Amino acid sequence: MTVEWARGGPDLLVALDRGAGPLGVQIQDQLRAAIRDRRLSLGERLPSTRRLAALLGVSRGTVVDVYEQLLAEGYVESAVGSGTRVAAMPAGGPVRHAPDVVAAAPPRPAEVDFEYGIPDLGSVPLTAWSWAVAEATRTLPTAELGDEDPAGSRHLREVVTAYHRRVRSGCAVAEEAVVVSGFRQGLAFALATLAQHGIRRIALEDPGPREHDVIARRAGLDAVPVPVDDHGLDVGRLRETGARAVLLTPAHQCPTGVALGPSRRRDLVAWADEVDGVILEDDYDAEFRYDRQPVGSLQGLDPAHVIALGSVSKTLAPAIRLGWVLAPPRFVAGIVEEKRLSCRGAPGLDQEALALLMESGRFDRHLRRVREIYRARRDVLAAAAELAFGPDRLQGLAAGCHALLRLPEGTSERAVVATAATMGVRVNGLGHYRFVAADAEAEPGPRPPALVLGFGNVTEQQISRGIRTLAKAVRHREIS
Ligand SMILES: Cc1ncc(COP(=O)(O)O)c(C=O)c1O
């Protein structure tokens, strides 16, 4: 069936702005968009060139050119005697911006968001970063704008290994470092390399960061859970799994907030030696320790068996998306090859900027500044939680930007989380981080109910308000 140009006039479809560039281009763009969006439907006849030119007040030649262009691009077709008609678009083709398709409304943002793992976005050192990018742009040798080393810029590898030695008591050198686009990318490359080395199974903390089991499976490894208690990963249980690799967050366990105890560190290293195993150290939150100097990296304790993974997602911002893998020499070539095949390298100018930021002392200054901000937030959180829930309900306050709030026995985490959401507070229960089959979300089983409170990107006022609301949500669940 053919449909005639049935509109009141082309001005409904084509609106010309005489001050905004060539008229032919405007007509072309608008007709193309109308055809894509199906405002002009298949077979619909366009007005004759003479009529459209008259209606729009442009020369006929302009319209002829437009139709010829659309014809050449396949938007319209023309046949002697039947004029110019809208051509068939591919099925399920590029229907965009259809006026009757209303995008789902975005969820209303929470007034207080206790999502863990987000640094204070208002404190990202943008001035220092712009300085570093400008310096990198000004000073990076022209040759380095071309082919790059897939291991990452030599300069940045030297700077991050020096940083890791100085601040994290590590002992890696630049030859053992690979620059990656954040922790997760480093993890994927390291796991693929372990698979190449014949490692088949990896143990993960339970509870632990989400989706690491998915990443492990994609790399071809079998992922198994190992419980975490008040001293961190249970190394006895790790032994029982038969895994030869383990991934853990020793400095500030995600999400329980405990640090791996000294005897556990020794046991872990002994385990790695016994089974020729590999410890993947997610050195996450390590820079933010409040009561004492941070506990050193496991990499410094056992460089032959530890792969340390660092990232600036928490110390600067996720948007910078740079990190590093520090690996025993036998794994370095494999990780570099994974990186080369996947993405050739990380952005060279950004790598240079990060190297300059760290070398110039600006990175350290930023860390000192935000550590005080987080310390103040942590103190407000501790006071508010004590007032609302009583003493000793919080765990993991010594470091990092999240803590665990233990709820009264018998409280349903899920119910509290759902009730809090209706009151404008977003938070996750500990069950959210349990190691479970991919699609299930378990209630916390034998573990007492608890909430994970990230306080990196919430103000002190929001923390106080959020904790009061959580207390109300808990009371509400008790009486409902
Ligand atoms: C446990 C843990 N480690 C590391 C990171 C940093 O990851 P990335 O560098 O990929 O942003 C995150 C981010 O949220 C995390 O939750």
Coordinates of C-alpha atoms and ligand atoms in Angstrom, one line a residue:
M1 CA 0.0 0.0 0.0
T2 CA 1.3 3.4 -0.8
V3 CA 0.7 6.3 1.5
E4 CA 0.5 9.8 0.3
W5 CA 2.2 12.7 2.0
A6 CA -0.7 13.1 4.3
R7 CA 0.5 15.9 6.6
G8 CA -0.6 19.4 6.8
G9 CA 2.6 20.4 5.2
P10 CA 6.3 19.6 5.3
D11 CA 6.8 22.3 7.9
L12 CA 5.7 19.7 10.5
L13 CA 8.7 17.6 9.5
V14 CA 11.1 20.2 8.3
A15 CA 11.8 23.3 10.2
L16 CA 14.4 25.6 8.6
D17 CA 16.6 27.9 10.5
R18 CA 17.9 30.4 8.0
G19 CA 20.8 31.4 10.2
A20 CA 22.0 27.9 10.9
G21 CA 24.0 26.7 7.9
P22 CA 23.1 25.4 4.5
L23 CA 19.4 24.9 3.9
G24 CA 20.0 21.8 1.8
V25 CA 21.8 20.1 4.6
Q26 CA 19.1 21.0 7.1
I27 CA 16.4 19.5 4.9
Q28 CA 18.4 16.4 4.3
D29 CA 19.1 15.8 8.0
Q30 CA 15.5 16.3 8.9
L31 CA 14.1 14.1 6.2
R32 CA 16.6 11.4 7.1
A33 CA 15.6 11.6 10.8
A34 CA 11.9 11.5 9.9
I35 CA 12.5 8.3 7.8
R36 CA 14.6 6.7 10.6
D37 CA 12.0 7.5 13.2
R38 CA 9.2 6.2 11.0
R39 CA 7.5 9.6 11.1
L40 CA 7.6 9.1 7.3
S41 CA 6.5 5.5 6.7
L42 CA 7.5 3.0 4.1
G43 CA 6.2 3.9 0.7
E44 CA 5.0 7.3 1.7
R45 CA 5.4 9.7 -1.2
L46 CA 7.4 12.8 -0.7
P47 CA 6.1 16.0 -2.3
S48 CA 7.4 16.9 -5.7
T49 CA 10.7 18.9 -5.7
R50 CA 8.8 21.9 -7.1
R51 CA 6.1 21.7 -4.4
L52 CA 8.5 21.2 -1.5
A53 CA 10.8 24.0 -2.8
A54 CA 7.8 26.3 -2.9
L55 CA 6.5 25.3 0.5
L56 CA 9.9 25.7 2.2
G57 CA 10.9 28.8 0.2
V58 CA 14.1 27.4 -1.2
S59 CA 15.2 26.9 -4.8
R60 CA 14.1 23.8 -6.6
G61 CA 17.7 22.8 -7.2
T62 CA 18.3 22.6 -3.5
V63 CA 15.5 20.0 -3.1
V64 CA 16.6 18.1 -6.2
D65 CA 20.0 17.8 -4.6
V66 CA 18.5 16.6 -1.3
Y67 CA 16.4 13.9 -3.0
E68 CA 19.4 12.7 -5.0
Q69 CA 21.4 12.4 -1.9
L70 CA 18.7 10.5 0.0
L71 CA 18.3 8.3 -3.1
A72 CA 22.0 7.5 -3.1
E73 CA 21.9 6.7 0.6
G74 CA 19.0 4.3 0.2
Y75 CA 16.4 6.3 2.2
V76 CA 14.1 7.0 -0.7
E77 CA 13.5 5.4 -4.1
S78 CA 12.1 6.9 -7.2
A79 CA 10.3 5.4 -10.2
V80 CA 9.1 7.1 -13.3
G81 CA 5.5 8.2 -12.7
S82 CA 5.3 7.5 -9.0
G83 CA 7.6 10.2 -7.7
T84 CA 10.0 9.9 -4.7
R85 CA 8.9 7.5 -2.0
V86 CA 10.3 6.3 1.3
A87 CA 12.3 3.1 0.9
A88 CA 12.1 0.1 3.1
M89 CA 14.4 0.4 6.1
P90 CA 16.1 -2.8 7.5
A91 CA 13.8 -4.8 9.8
G92 CA 14.2 -3.6 13.4
G93 CA 16.3 -0.9 11.8
P94 CA 17.5 2.3 13.3
V95 CA 14.3 3.6 15.0
R96 CA 15.6 6.3 17.2
H97 CA 13.9 9.1 19.1
A98 CA 10.5 7.8 18.1
P99 CA 8.2 10.4 19.6
D100 CA 5.9 7.8 21.0
V101 CA 8.6 5.8 22.7
V102 CA 9.1 7.2 26.2
A103 CA 12.3 6.0 27.9
A104 CA 11.7 4.5 31.3
A105 CA 12.0 7.1 34.0
P106 CA 15.4 6.8 35.8
P107 CA 15.0 5.6 39.4
R108 CA 14.7 8.5 41.8
P109 CA 18.2 9.0 43.3
A110 CA 18.5 8.2 47.0
E111 CA 18.9 11.1 49.3
V112 CA 21.6 9.2 51.2
D113 CA 23.6 6.6 49.3
F114 CA 25.7 4.2 51.4
E115 CA 27.0 2.3 48.3
Y116 CA 30.5 1.2 49.2
G117 CA 33.5 1.8 47.0
I118 CA 32.9 5.3 45.8
P119 CA 35.5 7.9 46.8
D120 CA 34.5 11.5 47.6
L121 CA 33.8 12.7 44.1
G122 CA 33.7 16.3 45.3
S123 CA 37.4 16.0 46.4
V124 CA 38.8 14.5 43.2
P125 CA 41.9 16.7 42.6
L126 CA 40.9 18.1 39.3
T127 CA 43.2 21.1 39.4
A128 CA 46.2 18.8 40.0
W129 CA 45.0 16.4 37.4
S130 CA 44.6 19.2 34.8
W131 CA 48.1 20.3 35.7
A132 CA 49.4 16.8 35.2
V133 CA 47.6 16.3 31.9
A134 CA 49.0 19.7 30.6
E135 CA 52.5 18.7 31.7
A136 CA 52.2 15.3 30.1
T137 CA 51.0 16.9 26.9
R138 CA 53.8 19.4 26.9
T139 CA 56.6 17.1 27.8
L140 CA 55.8 13.6 26.4
P141 CA 58.3 12.9 23.6
T142 CA 56.6 12.8 20.2
A143 CA 57.8 9.2 19.7
E144 CA 55.7 8.1 22.7
L145 CA 52.5 9.2 20.9
G146 CA 53.0 6.3 18.6
D147 CA 53.4 2.6 19.3
E148 CA 53.5 1.9 23.0
D149 CA 54.8 -0.8 25.2
P150 CA 51.9 -3.1 26.2
A151 CA 53.4 -3.4 29.7
G152 CA 52.7 0.3 30.1
S153 CA 54.8 3.4 30.2
R154 CA 58.2 2.8 31.7
H155 CA 57.9 6.0 33.6
L156 CA 54.6 5.1 35.3
R157 CA 55.9 1.6 36.0
E158 CA 58.9 3.1 37.8
V159 CA 56.7 5.5 39.7
V160 CA 54.1 3.0 40.9
T161 CA 56.6 0.4 41.9
A162 CA 58.5 3.1 43.9
Y163 CA 55.2 4.2 45.4
H164 CA 54.4 0.6 46.3
R165 CA 57.8 0.1 47.9
R166 CA 57.5 3.3 49.9
V167 CA 53.9 3.4 50.9
R168 CA 52.9 -0.3 50.9
S169 CA 56.3 -1.9 51.9
G170 CA 56.4 -3.8 48.7
C171 CA 59.5 -4.8 46.8
A172 CA 58.4 -5.0 43.1
V173 CA 60.5 -3.3 40.4
A174 CA 59.4 -1.7 37.1
E175 CA 60.1 -4.9 35.1
E176 CA 57.5 -6.7 37.3
A177 CA 54.8 -4.1 36.7
V178 CA 52.1 -4.0 34.1
V179 CA 49.9 -0.9 33.7
V180 CA 46.2 -1.7 33.3
S181 CA 42.9 0.1 33.1
G182 CA 41.9 -0.5 36.7
F183 CA 41.8 -3.4 39.1
R184 CA 39.3 -5.5 37.2
Q185 CA 41.2 -5.5 33.9
G186 CA 44.3 -6.5 35.8
L187 CA 42.4 -9.3 37.5
A188 CA 41.1 -10.6 34.2
F189 CA 44.6 -10.6 32.7
A190 CA 46.2 -12.2 35.7
L191 CA 43.6 -14.9 35.9
A192 CA 43.9 -15.7 32.2
T193 CA 47.7 -16.0 32.7
L194 CA 47.2 -18.3 35.7
A195 CA 45.0 -20.5 33.6
Q196 CA 47.8 -20.7 31.0
H197 CA 50.1 -21.8 33.8
G198 CA 47.8 -24.7 34.6
I199 CA 46.0 -23.3 37.6
R200 CA 42.4 -24.5 37.4
R201 CA 40.7 -23.3 40.6
I202 CA 40.7 -20.1 42.5
A203 CA 39.3 -19.4 46.0
L204 CA 37.4 -16.2 46.7
E205 CA 36.4 -14.6 50.0
D206 CA 32.9 -15.2 51.2
P207 CA 31.5 -12.7 51.7
G208 CA 33.5 -10.8 49.2
P209 CA 33.4 -8.3 46.3
R210 CA 30.7 -9.2 43.8
E211 CA 31.3 -10.7 40.3
H212 CA 34.8 -11.9 40.9
D213 CA 33.4 -15.4 40.5
V214 CA 32.1 -14.4 37.1
I215 CA 35.4 -12.9 36.1
A216 CA 37.2 -16.1 37.2
R217 CA 34.9 -18.3 35.3
R218 CA 35.4 -16.3 32.1
A219 CA 39.1 -16.8 32.5
G220 CA 38.5 -20.5 32.6
L221 CA 38.9 -21.1 36.4
D222 CA 36.6 -22.8 38.8
A223 CA 35.7 -20.4 41.6
V224 CA 35.2 -21.7 45.1
P225 CA 34.2 -19.8 48.3
V226 CA 36.3 -19.6 51.5
P227 CA 34.8 -18.1 54.6
V228 CA 36.0 -14.8 56.2
D229 CA 35.9 -14.4 59.9
D230 CA 37.0 -11.7 62.3
H231 CA 40.7 -12.2 61.3
G232 CA 40.1 -12.3 57.6
L233 CA 40.2 -15.2 55.2
D234 CA 40.2 -18.7 56.9
V235 CA 43.4 -20.2 55.6
G236 CA 42.5 -23.6 57.1
R237 CA 39.4 -23.7 54.9
L238 CA 41.4 -22.5 52.0
R239 CA 43.6 -25.5 52.3
E240 CA 40.6 -27.8 52.1
T241 CA 39.5 -26.3 48.7
G242 CA 42.4 -27.7 46.7
A243 CA 42.7 -24.3 45.0
R244 CA 46.1 -23.1 43.9
A245 CA 45.1 -19.5 43.7
V246 CA 43.3 -17.2 46.1
L247 CA 42.0 -13.6 45.7
L248 CA 41.6 -11.5 48.8
T249 CA 41.4 -8.0 50.2
P250 CA 43.9 -8.2 53.1
A251 CA 44.2 -4.5 54.0
H252 CA 40.5 -3.9 54.6
Q253 CA 38.3 -6.9 53.7
C254 CA 35.5 -6.1 51.3
P255 CA 32.9 -6.0 52.7
T256 CA 33.4 -6.9 56.4
G257 CA 36.2 -4.4 57.0
V258 CA 38.5 -6.7 58.9
A259 CA 42.2 -6.7 58.3
L260 CA 44.0 -10.0 57.6
G261 CA 45.5 -10.9 61.0
P262 CA 49.3 -11.4 61.4
S263 CA 49.1 -15.2 61.9
R264 CA 46.8 -15.5 59.0
R265 CA 49.3 -13.7 56.8
R266 CA 52.0 -16.1 57.8
D267 CA 49.7 -19.1 57.3
L268 CA 48.7 -17.8 53.9
V269 CA 52.3 -17.4 52.7
A270 CA 53.0 -20.9 54.0
W271 CA 50.1 -22.3 52.1
A272 CA 51.3 -20.6 48.9
D273 CA 54.7 -22.1 49.4
E274 CA 53.3 -25.6 50.1
V275 CA 51.0 -25.8 47.0
D276 CA 53.1 -23.6 44.7
G277 CA 50.1 -21.3 44.9
V278 CA 49.4 -17.7 43.9
I279 CA 48.0 -15.1 46.2
L280 CA 46.2 -12.3 44.3
E281 CA 46.2 -9.3 46.6
D282 CA 43.5 -6.7 45.9
D283 CA 45.3 -3.8 47.6
Y284 CA 42.1 -2.0 47.9
D285 CA 41.5 0.7 50.6
A286 CA 45.1 0.2 51.8
E287 CA 46.0 3.9 51.8
F288 CA 43.2 4.8 54.3
R289 CA 44.2 3.5 57.7
Y290 CA 43.2 5.8 60.6
D291 CA 44.6 4.4 63.8
R292 CA 48.2 3.4 62.7
Q293 CA 50.4 3.0 59.7
P294 CA 48.8 0.8 57.0
V295 CA 49.7 -2.9 57.2
G296 CA 52.2 -3.6 54.4
S297 CA 51.4 -5.3 51.2
L298 CA 51.6 -9.1 51.1
Q299 CA 53.6 -8.7 48.0
G300 CA 56.5 -7.4 50.1
L301 CA 56.2 -10.5 52.3
D302 CA 56.2 -13.1 49.6
P303 CA 57.1 -11.6 46.2
A304 CA 57.5 -15.1 44.6
H305 CA 53.9 -16.0 45.2
V306 CA 51.9 -12.7 45.3
I307 CA 50.4 -10.8 42.5
A308 CA 49.4 -7.4 43.8
L309 CA 46.8 -5.4 42.1
G310 CA 46.4 -1.6 42.6
S311 CA 44.2 1.0 41.2
V312 CA 43.5 4.7 41.5
S313 CA 39.7 4.2 41.4
K314 CA 39.5 4.8 45.1
T315 CA 42.4 7.1 45.7
L316 CA 41.6 9.5 42.8
A317 CA 38.5 8.6 40.9
P318 CA 37.0 5.7 38.9
A319 CA 37.0 8.0 35.9
I320 CA 40.8 7.9 35.7
R321 CA 40.6 4.2 35.2
L322 CA 44.3 3.3 35.7
G323 CA 45.8 0.6 37.8
W324 CA 48.8 -1.8 38.0
V325 CA 49.6 -5.4 38.4
L326 CA 52.8 -6.3 40.2
A327 CA 53.6 -9.9 39.4
P328 CA 56.4 -12.5 40.0
P329 CA 58.6 -12.5 36.9
R330 CA 57.2 -15.9 35.6
F331 CA 53.8 -14.3 35.1
V332 CA 54.7 -10.9 33.7
A333 CA 55.1 -11.9 30.0
G334 CA 51.7 -13.7 30.1
I335 CA 49.9 -10.7 31.6
V336 CA 51.6 -8.4 29.1
E337 CA 50.5 -10.6 26.2
E338 CA 46.9 -10.7 27.5
K339 CA 47.0 -6.9 27.6
R340 CA 48.5 -6.6 24.1
L341 CA 45.9 -8.9 22.6
S342 CA 43.0 -7.3 24.4
C343 CA 43.7 -3.6 24.0
R344 CA 47.4 -2.9 23.0
G345 CA 47.9 -0.6 26.0
A346 CA 46.5 2.0 28.3
P347 CA 46.2 5.6 27.3
G348 CA 49.8 7.0 27.1
L349 CA 49.0 10.6 28.0
D350 CA 47.0 9.6 31.0
Q351 CA 49.8 7.2 32.1
E352 CA 52.3 10.1 31.9
A353 CA 49.9 12.4 33.7
L354 CA 49.5 9.9 36.6
A355 CA 53.3 9.4 36.8
L356 CA 53.8 13.2 37.0
L357 CA 51.0 13.5 39.6
M358 CA 52.5 10.9 41.8
E359 CA 56.1 12.0 41.3
S360 CA 55.3 15.7 42.0
G361 CA 53.9 14.9 45.5
R362 CA 50.4 16.0 44.5
F363 CA 49.1 12.5 44.8
D364 CA 50.4 12.2 48.4
R365 CA 49.0 15.6 49.3
H366 CA 45.6 14.6 48.0
L367 CA 45.7 11.3 50.0
R368 CA 46.5 13.2 53.2
R369 CA 43.7 15.6 52.5
V370 CA 41.0 13.0 51.8
R371 CA 42.2 10.7 54.6
E372 CA 41.2 13.5 57.0
I373 CA 37.8 13.9 55.3
Y374 CA 37.2 10.1 55.6
R375 CA 38.4 10.1 59.1
A376 CA 35.8 12.8 60.1
R377 CA 33.1 10.9 58.3
R378 CA 34.0 7.7 60.0
D379 CA 33.9 9.5 63.4
V380 CA 30.4 10.8 62.6
L381 CA 29.3 7.4 61.5
A382 CA 30.6 5.8 64.7
A383 CA 28.8 8.4 66.9
A384 CA 25.6 8.2 65.0
A385 CA 25.5 4.4 65.0
E386 CA 26.2 4.3 68.7
L387 CA 23.4 6.7 69.4
A388 CA 20.9 4.9 67.1
F389 CA 21.9 1.2 67.6
G390 CA 23.9 1.1 70.9
P391 CA 27.6 0.4 71.4
D392 CA 29.8 -2.0 69.4
R393 CA 27.6 -2.4 66.4
L394 CA 30.1 -1.3 63.8
Q395 CA 33.0 -3.3 62.5
G396 CA 35.9 -2.3 60.2
L397 CA 36.3 1.3 61.2
A398 CA 40.1 1.2 61.4
A399 CA 40.6 1.7 57.7
G400 CA 38.9 2.4 54.4
C401 CA 35.7 4.0 53.5
H402 CA 33.1 1.4 54.5
A403 CA 32.1 -0.3 57.7
L404 CA 29.8 -3.1 58.7
L405 CA 26.7 -2.4 60.9
R406 CA 25.6 -5.4 62.8
L407 CA 21.8 -5.5 63.1
P408 CA 19.8 -6.9 66.0
E409 CA 19.5 -10.8 65.8
G410 CA 16.6 -11.9 63.8
T411 CA 16.3 -8.8 61.7
S412 CA 15.8 -9.4 58.0
E413 CA 18.5 -7.6 56.1
R414 CA 16.5 -7.6 52.9
A415 CA 13.4 -6.2 54.6
V416 CA 15.5 -3.4 56.2
V417 CA 17.2 -2.6 52.9
A418 CA 13.8 -2.5 51.1
T419 CA 12.2 -0.3 53.8
A420 CA 15.2 2.0 53.9
A421 CA 14.9 2.5 50.1
T422 CA 11.4 3.7 50.5
M423 CA 12.7 6.2 53.0
G424 CA 15.4 7.6 50.6
V425 CA 18.4 5.6 51.9
R426 CA 20.2 3.2 49.7
V427 CA 22.3 0.5 51.4
N428 CA 23.2 -3.1 50.8
G429 CA 22.9 -6.0 53.2
L430 CA 25.9 -8.3 53.8
G431 CA 24.0 -11.0 52.0
H432 CA 24.5 -9.0 48.8
Y433 CA 28.1 -9.9 49.0
R434 CA 27.7 -13.6 49.8
F435 CA 29.2 -16.1 47.3
V436 CA 26.1 -17.6 45.8
A437 CA 25.0 -19.1 42.5
A438 CA 25.1 -16.4 39.8
D439 CA 21.4 -15.5 39.9
A440 CA 20.4 -16.0 43.5
E441 CA 20.7 -13.6 46.3
A442 CA 21.0 -15.3 49.6
E443 CA 19.8 -14.2 53.0
P444 CA 23.0 -14.2 55.1
G445 CA 22.6 -17.8 56.4
P446 CA 24.4 -18.4 59.7
R447 CA 26.0 -15.0 59.6
P448 CA 24.3 -12.4 61.8
P449 CA 22.4 -9.8 59.7
A450 CA 24.4 -6.7 58.9
L451 CA 24.5 -3.7 56.5
V452 CA 27.5 -2.5 54.5
L453 CA 27.9 1.2 54.9
G454 CA 30.1 3.0 52.4
F455 CA 30.9 6.5 53.7
G456 CA 33.3 7.7 51.0
N457 CA 30.8 9.8 49.0
V458 CA 28.3 10.9 51.6
T459 CA 28.6 14.1 53.7
E460 CA 28.6 14.1 57.5
Q461 CA 25.0 15.4 57.6
Q462 CA 23.9 12.7 55.2
I463 CA 25.6 10.1 57.4
S464 CA 23.7 11.2 60.5
R465 CA 20.4 11.4 58.7
G466 CA 21.0 8.1 57.0
I467 CA 21.8 6.3 60.2
R468 CA 18.7 7.7 61.9
T469 CA 16.6 6.5 58.9
L470 CA 18.2 3.1 59.1
A471 CA 17.3 2.8 62.8
K472 CA 13.7 3.7 61.9
A473 CA 13.7 1.1 59.1
V474 CA 14.9 -1.5 61.6
R475 CA 12.2 -0.6 64.2
H476 CA 9.6 -0.6 61.4
R477 CA 10.6 -4.1 60.5
E478 CA 10.4 -5.2 64.2
I479 CA 6.8 -4.0 64.6
S480 CA 5.5 -4.9 61.2
Ligands
LIG1 C1 37.0 -4.7 46.2 C2 37.4 -3.8 45.1 N1 38.7 -3.8 44.7 C3 39.1 -2.9 43.7 C4 38.3 -2.0 43.2 C5 38.7 -1.1 42.1 O1 38.4 -1.6 40.9 P1 38.6 -0.7 39.5 O2 40.1 -0.3 39.6 O3 38.4 -1.8 38.4 O4 37.7 0.4 39.5 C6 36.9 -2.0 43.6 C7 36.0 -1.1 43.0 O5 34.9 -0.8 43.5 C8 36.5 -2.9 44.6 O6 35.3 -2.9 45.0

